């Protein structure tokens, strides 16, 4: 079997992906048997390609499931009033620091004392010579 490309897998349905996964797993089992019995070197080098193929199928399968779940939650949330929360594993990963930083609204808030000072002493405007 040739090297599997992820973009080719993305168009496939759930059943097709599972079928290909089973096919790859049986091929891997056969290659491992060939390895033990002292098979040809080209079969031994094929083990890595098949393992990577299995990983690609798993990845695309998981991505499809997650996008379907996101859409379902989004549609359910549109029907309800108020805010709905995404499960942790479906949220955007980003970095820990980015997830914890203040929102723009929170960062731009001013204390009452600061607001009074801004009103009393606005930023000076200078006439610039052209």
JSON list of C-alpha atoms in Angstrom, two decimals:
[
{"chain": "A", "resi": 1, "resn": "UNK", "atom": "CA", "xyz": [0.00, 0.00, 0.00]},
{"chain": "A", "resi": 2, "resn": "UNK", "atom": "CA", "xyz": [1.30, 3.46, -0.90]},
{"chain": "A", "resi": 3, "resn": "UNK", "atom": "CA", "xyz": [1.76, 6.32, 1.55]},
{"chain": "A", "resi": 4, "resn": "UNK", "atom": "CA", "xyz": [-1.60, 7.73, 2.67]},
{"chain": "A", "resi": 5, "resn": "UNK", "atom": "CA", "xyz": [-2.16, 11.48, 2.44]},
{"chain": "A", "resi": 6, "resn": "UNK", "atom": "CA", "xyz": [-4.35, 13.23, 5.02]},
{"chain": "A", "resi": 7, "resn": "UNK", "atom": "CA", "xyz": [-6.13, 15.45, 2.47]},
{"chain": "A", "resi": 8, "resn": "UNK", "atom": "CA", "xyz": [-7.33, 12.31, 0.66]},
{"chain": "A", "resi": 9, "resn": "UNK", "atom": "CA", "xyz": [-8.76, 10.95, 3.91]},
{"chain": "A", "resi": 10, "resn": "UNK", "atom": "CA", "xyz": [-10.68, 14.11, 4.83]},
{"chain": "A", "resi": 11, "resn": "UNK", "atom": "CA", "xyz": [-13.33, 13.52, 2.17]},
{"chain": "A", "resi": 12, "resn": "UNK", "atom": "CA", "xyz": [-14.07, 9.98, 3.33]},
{"chain": "A", "resi": 13, "resn": "UNK", "atom": "CA", "xyz": [-16.98, 8.97, 5.54]},
{"chain": "A", "resi": 14, "resn": "UNK", "atom": "CA", "xyz": [-16.73, 7.44, 9.00]},
{"chain": "A", "resi": 15, "resn": "UNK", "atom": "CA", "xyz": [-17.32, 3.91, 7.71]},
{"chain": "A", "resi": 16, "resn": "UNK", "atom": "CA", "xyz": [-14.71, 4.25, 4.95]},
{"chain": "A", "resi": 17, "resn": "UNK", "atom": "CA", "xyz": [-12.15, 5.50, 7.46]},
{"chain": "A", "resi": 18, "resn": "UNK", "atom": "CA", "xyz": [-12.84, 2.61, 9.84]},
{"chain": "A", "resi": 19, "resn": "UNK", "atom": "CA", "xyz": [-12.61, 0.16, 6.92]},
{"chain": "A", "resi": 20, "resn": "UNK", "atom": "CA", "xyz": [-9.24, 1.59, 5.88]},
{"chain": "A", "resi": 21, "resn": "UNK", "atom": "CA", "xyz": [-8.05, 1.45, 9.49]},
{"chain": "A", "resi": 22, "resn": "UNK", "atom": "CA", "xyz": [-8.89, -2.26, 9.73]},
{"chain": "A", "resi": 23, "resn": "UNK", "atom": "CA", "xyz": [-7.18, -2.87, 6.39]},
{"chain": "A", "resi": 24, "resn": "UNK", "atom": "CA", "xyz": [-4.01, -1.12, 7.56]},
{"chain": "A", "resi": 25, "resn": "UNK", "atom": "CA", "xyz": [-4.00, -2.97, 10.88]},
{"chain": "A", "resi": 26, "resn": "UNK", "atom": "CA", "xyz": [-4.25, -6.36, 9.16]},
{"chain": "A", "resi": 27, "resn": "UNK", "atom": "CA", "xyz": [-1.43, -5.33, 6.82]},
{"chain": "A", "resi": 28, "resn": "UNK", "atom": "CA", "xyz": [0.69, -4.29, 9.80]},
{"chain": "A", "resi": 29, "resn": "UNK", "atom": "CA", "xyz": [0.05, -7.64, 11.49]},
{"chain": "A", "resi": 30, "resn": "UNK", "atom": "CA", "xyz": [1.14, -9.45, 8.32]},
{"chain": "A", "resi": 31, "resn": "UNK", "atom": "CA", "xyz": [4.27, -7.33, 8.06]},
{"chain": "A", "resi": 32, "resn": "UNK", "atom": "CA", "xyz": [5.16, -8.05, 11.69]},
{"chain": "A", "resi": 33, "resn": "UNK", "atom": "CA", "xyz": [4.78, -11.78, 11.05]},
{"chain": "A", "resi": 34, "resn": "UNK", "atom": "CA", "xyz": [7.08, -11.38, 8.03]},
{"chain": "A", "resi": 35, "resn": "UNK", "atom": "CA", "xyz": [9.59, -9.60, 10.24]},
{"chain": "A", "resi": 36, "resn": "UNK", "atom": "CA", "xyz": [9.66, -12.47, 12.75]},
{"chain": "A", "resi": 37, "resn": "UNK", "atom": "CA", "xyz": [9.96, -15.12, 10.03]},
{"chain": "A", "resi": 38, "resn": "UNK", "atom": "CA", "xyz": [12.81, -13.21, 8.38]},
{"chain": "A", "resi": 39, "resn": "UNK", "atom": "CA", "xyz": [11.01, -11.52, 5.49]},
{"chain": "A", "resi": 40, "resn": "UNK", "atom": "CA", "xyz": [12.40, -9.34, 2.75]},
{"chain": "A", "resi": 41, "resn": "UNK", "atom": "CA", "xyz": [14.01, -5.99, 3.71]},
{"chain": "A", "resi": 42, "resn": "UNK", "atom": "CA", "xyz": [11.43, -4.05, 1.68]},
{"chain": "A", "resi": 43, "resn": "UNK", "atom": "CA", "xyz": [8.68, -5.47, 3.91]},
{"chain": "A", "resi": 44, "resn": "UNK", "atom": "CA", "xyz": [10.54, -4.39, 7.03]},
{"chain": "A", "resi": 45, "resn": "UNK", "atom": "CA", "xyz": [10.83, -0.81, 5.76]},
{"chain": "A", "resi": 46, "resn": "UNK", "atom": "CA", "xyz": [7.11, -0.82, 4.97]},
{"chain": "A", "resi": 47, "resn": "UNK", "atom": "CA", "xyz": [6.18, -1.23, 8.66]},
{"chain": "A", "resi": 48, "resn": "UNK", "atom": "CA", "xyz": [6.96, 2.41, 9.38]},
{"chain": "A", "resi": 49, "resn": "UNK", "atom": "CA", "xyz": [4.83, 3.63, 6.44]},
{"chain": "A", "resi": 50, "resn": "UNK", "atom": "CA", "xyz": [1.86, 1.52, 7.56]},
{"chain": "A", "resi": 51, "resn": "UNK", "atom": "CA", "xyz": [2.17, 2.72, 11.17]},
{"chain": "A", "resi": 52, "resn": "UNK", "atom": "CA", "xyz": [2.20, 6.35, 10.04]},
{"chain": "A", "resi": 53, "resn": "UNK", "atom": "CA", "xyz": [-0.82, 5.62, 7.82]},
{"chain": "A", "resi": 54, "resn": "UNK", "atom": "CA", "xyz": [-2.73, 4.25, 10.80]},
{"chain": "A", "resi": 55, "resn": "UNK", "atom": "CA", "xyz": [-1.87, 7.39, 12.77]},
{"chain": "A", "resi": 56, "resn": "UNK", "atom": "CA", "xyz": [-3.12, 9.60, 9.91]},
{"chain": "A", "resi": 57, "resn": "UNK", "atom": "CA", "xyz": [-6.42, 7.72, 9.70]},
{"chain": "A", "resi": 58, "resn": "UNK", "atom": "CA", "xyz": [-6.86, 8.02, 13.48]},
{"chain": "A", "resi": 59, "resn": "UNK", "atom": "CA", "xyz": [-6.11, 11.76, 13.32]},
{"chain": "A", "resi": 60, "resn": "UNK", "atom": "CA", "xyz": [-8.57, 12.48, 10.51]},
{"chain": "A", "resi": 61, "resn": "UNK", "atom": "CA", "xyz": [-11.24, 10.31, 12.17]},
{"chain": "A", "resi": 62, "resn": "UNK", "atom": "CA", "xyz": [-10.85, 12.23, 15.44]},
{"chain": "A", "resi": 63, "resn": "UNK", "atom": "CA", "xyz": [-10.91, 15.60, 13.65]},
{"chain": "A", "resi": 64, "resn": "UNK", "atom": "CA", "xyz": [-14.16, 14.66, 11.90]},
{"chain": "A", "resi": 65, "resn": "UNK", "atom": "CA", "xyz": [-15.78, 13.61, 15.17]},
{"chain": "A", "resi": 66, "resn": "UNK", "atom": "CA", "xyz": [-14.69, 16.82, 16.91]},
{"chain": "A", "resi": 67, "resn": "UNK", "atom": "CA", "xyz": [-15.94, 19.12, 14.13]},
{"chain": "A", "resi": 68, "resn": "UNK", "atom": "CA", "xyz": [-19.29, 17.29, 14.14]},
{"chain": "A", "resi": 69, "resn": "UNK", "atom": "CA", "xyz": [-19.53, 17.70, 17.93]},
{"chain": "A", "resi": 70, "resn": "UNK", "atom": "CA", "xyz": [-18.66, 21.41, 17.70]},
{"chain": "A", "resi": 71, "resn": "UNK", "atom": "CA", "xyz": [-21.39, 21.95, 15.09]},
{"chain": "A", "resi": 72, "resn": "UNK", "atom": "CA", "xyz": [-23.92, 20.03, 17.19]},
{"chain": "A", "resi": 73, "resn": "UNK", "atom": "CA", "xyz": [-23.13, 22.05, 20.32]},
{"chain": "A", "resi": 74, "resn": "UNK", "atom": "CA", "xyz": [-23.22, 25.28, 18.31]},
{"chain": "A", "resi": 75, "resn": "UNK", "atom": "CA", "xyz": [-26.65, 24.43, 16.87]},
{"chain": "A", "resi": 76, "resn": "UNK", "atom": "CA", "xyz": [-27.98, 23.41, 20.30]},
{"chain": "A", "resi": 77, "resn": "UNK", "atom": "CA", "xyz": [-26.62, 26.66, 21.76]},
{"chain": "A", "resi": 78, "resn": "UNK", "atom": "CA", "xyz": [-28.35, 28.74, 19.07]},
{"chain": "A", "resi": 79, "resn": "UNK", "atom": "CA", "xyz": [-31.70, 27.26, 20.13]},
{"chain": "A", "resi": 80, "resn": "UNK", "atom": "CA", "xyz": [-31.15, 28.02, 23.83]},
{"chain": "A", "resi": 81, "resn": "UNK", "atom": "CA", "xyz": [-31.09, 31.31, 25.69]},
{"chain": "A", "resi": 82, "resn": "UNK", "atom": "CA", "xyz": [-27.88, 32.39, 27.38]},
{"chain": "A", "resi": 83, "resn": "UNK", "atom": "CA", "xyz": [-24.32, 31.22, 26.95]},
{"chain": "A", "resi": 84, "resn": "UNK", "atom": "CA", "xyz": [-23.39, 27.58, 26.39]},
{"chain": "A", "resi": 85, "resn": "UNK", "atom": "CA", "xyz": [-19.96, 26.28, 27.33]},
{"chain": "A", "resi": 86, "resn": "UNK", "atom": "CA", "xyz": [-17.78, 24.09, 25.14]},
{"chain": "A", "resi": 87, "resn": "UNK", "atom": "CA", "xyz": [-16.23, 21.02, 26.74]},
{"chain": "A", "resi": 88, "resn": "UNK", "atom": "CA", "xyz": [-12.57, 21.56, 27.61]},
{"chain": "A", "resi": 89, "resn": "UNK", "atom": "CA", "xyz": [-11.22, 19.28, 24.89]},
{"chain": "A", "resi": 90, "resn": "UNK", "atom": "CA", "xyz": [-13.19, 21.17, 22.20]},
{"chain": "A", "resi": 91, "resn": "UNK", "atom": "CA", "xyz": [-12.01, 24.63, 23.23]},
{"chain": "A", "resi": 92, "resn": "UNK", "atom": "CA", "xyz": [-9.21, 26.47, 21.44]},
{"chain": "A", "resi": 93, "resn": "UNK", "atom": "CA", "xyz": [-5.86, 25.38, 22.88]},
{"chain": "A", "resi": 94, "resn": "UNK", "atom": "CA", "xyz": [-3.72, 28.56, 22.52]},
{"chain": "A", "resi": 95, "resn": "UNK", "atom": "CA", "xyz": [-1.16, 28.86, 25.34]},
{"chain": "A", "resi": 96, "resn": "UNK", "atom": "CA", "xyz": [-1.72, 28.90, 29.07]},
{"chain": "A", "resi": 97, "resn": "UNK", "atom": "CA", "xyz": [-0.78, 32.59, 29.30]},
{"chain": "A", "resi": 98, "resn": "UNK", "atom": "CA", "xyz": [-3.16, 33.57, 26.48]},
{"chain": "A", "resi": 99, "resn": "UNK", "atom": "CA", "xyz": [-6.03, 31.64, 28.06]},
{"chain": "A", "resi": 100, "resn": "UNK", "atom": "CA", "xyz": [-5.53, 33.39, 31.40]},
{"chain": "A", "resi": 101, "resn": "UNK", "atom": "CA", "xyz": [-4.95, 36.96, 30.26]},
{"chain": "A", "resi": 102, "resn": "UNK", "atom": "CA", "xyz": [-7.60, 39.64, 30.72]},
{"chain": "A", "resi": 103, "resn": "UNK", "atom": "CA", "xyz": [-10.17, 40.18, 28.01]},
{"chain": "A", "resi": 104, "resn": "UNK", "atom": "CA", "xyz": [-9.98, 43.47, 26.06]},
{"chain": "A", "resi": 105, "resn": "UNK", "atom": "CA", "xyz": [-12.96, 44.81, 28.02]},
{"chain": "A", "resi": 106, "resn": "UNK", "atom": "CA", "xyz": [-11.35, 43.95, 31.35]},
{"chain": "A", "resi": 107, "resn": "UNK", "atom": "CA", "xyz": [-7.98, 45.40, 30.33]},
{"chain": "A", "resi": 108, "resn": "UNK", "atom": "CA", "xyz": [-9.54, 48.71, 29.20]},
{"chain": "A", "resi": 109, "resn": "UNK", "atom": "CA", "xyz": [-11.60, 49.24, 32.38]},
{"chain": "A", "resi": 110, "resn": "UNK", "atom": "CA", "xyz": [-10.60, 52.23, 34.51]},
{"chain": "A", "resi": 111, "resn": "UNK", "atom": "CA", "xyz": [-11.07, 52.88, 38.22]},
{"chain": "A", "resi": 112, "resn": "UNK", "atom": "CA", "xyz": [-13.32, 55.78, 39.26]},
{"chain": "A", "resi": 113, "resn": "UNK", "atom": "CA", "xyz": [-10.29, 57.73, 40.45]},
{"chain": "A", "resi": 114, "resn": "UNK", "atom": "CA", "xyz": [-8.58, 57.22, 37.11]},
{"chain": "A", "resi": 115, "resn": "UNK", "atom": "CA", "xyz": [-11.71, 58.33, 35.24]},
{"chain": "A", "resi": 116, "resn": "UNK", "atom": "CA", "xyz": [-11.94, 61.53, 37.33]},
{"chain": "A", "resi": 117, "resn": "UNK", "atom": "CA", "xyz": [-8.28, 62.29, 36.67]},
{"chain": "A", "resi": 118, "resn": "UNK", "atom": "CA", "xyz": [-8.76, 61.77, 32.92]},
{"chain": "A", "resi": 119, "resn": "UNK", "atom": "CA", "xyz": [-11.74, 64.16, 32.93]},
{"chain": "A", "resi": 120, "resn": "UNK", "atom": "CA", "xyz": [-9.96, 66.80, 34.99]},
{"chain": "A", "resi": 121, "resn": "UNK", "atom": "CA", "xyz": [-6.67, 66.64, 33.13]},
{"chain": "A", "resi": 122, "resn": "UNK", "atom": "CA", "xyz": [-7.29, 65.53, 29.54]},
{"chain": "A", "resi": 123, "resn": "UNK", "atom": "CA", "xyz": [-4.36, 64.78, 27.25]},
{"chain": "A", "resi": 124, "resn": "UNK", "atom": "CA", "xyz": [-2.86, 68.01, 25.92]},
{"chain": "A", "resi": 125, "resn": "UNK", "atom": "CA", "xyz": [-3.15, 68.87, 22.24]},
{"chain": "A", "resi": 126, "resn": "UNK", "atom": "CA", "xyz": [-0.16, 70.58, 20.72]},
{"chain": "A", "resi": 127, "resn": "UNK", "atom": "CA", "xyz": [-0.16, 72.64, 17.54]},
{"chain": "A", "resi": 128, "resn": "UNK", "atom": "CA", "xyz": [2.44, 71.16, 15.25]},
{"chain": "A", "resi": 129, "resn": "UNK", "atom": "CA", "xyz": [4.35, 73.47, 12.93]},
{"chain": "A", "resi": 130, "resn": "UNK", "atom": "CA", "xyz": [4.05, 72.23, 9.36]}
]
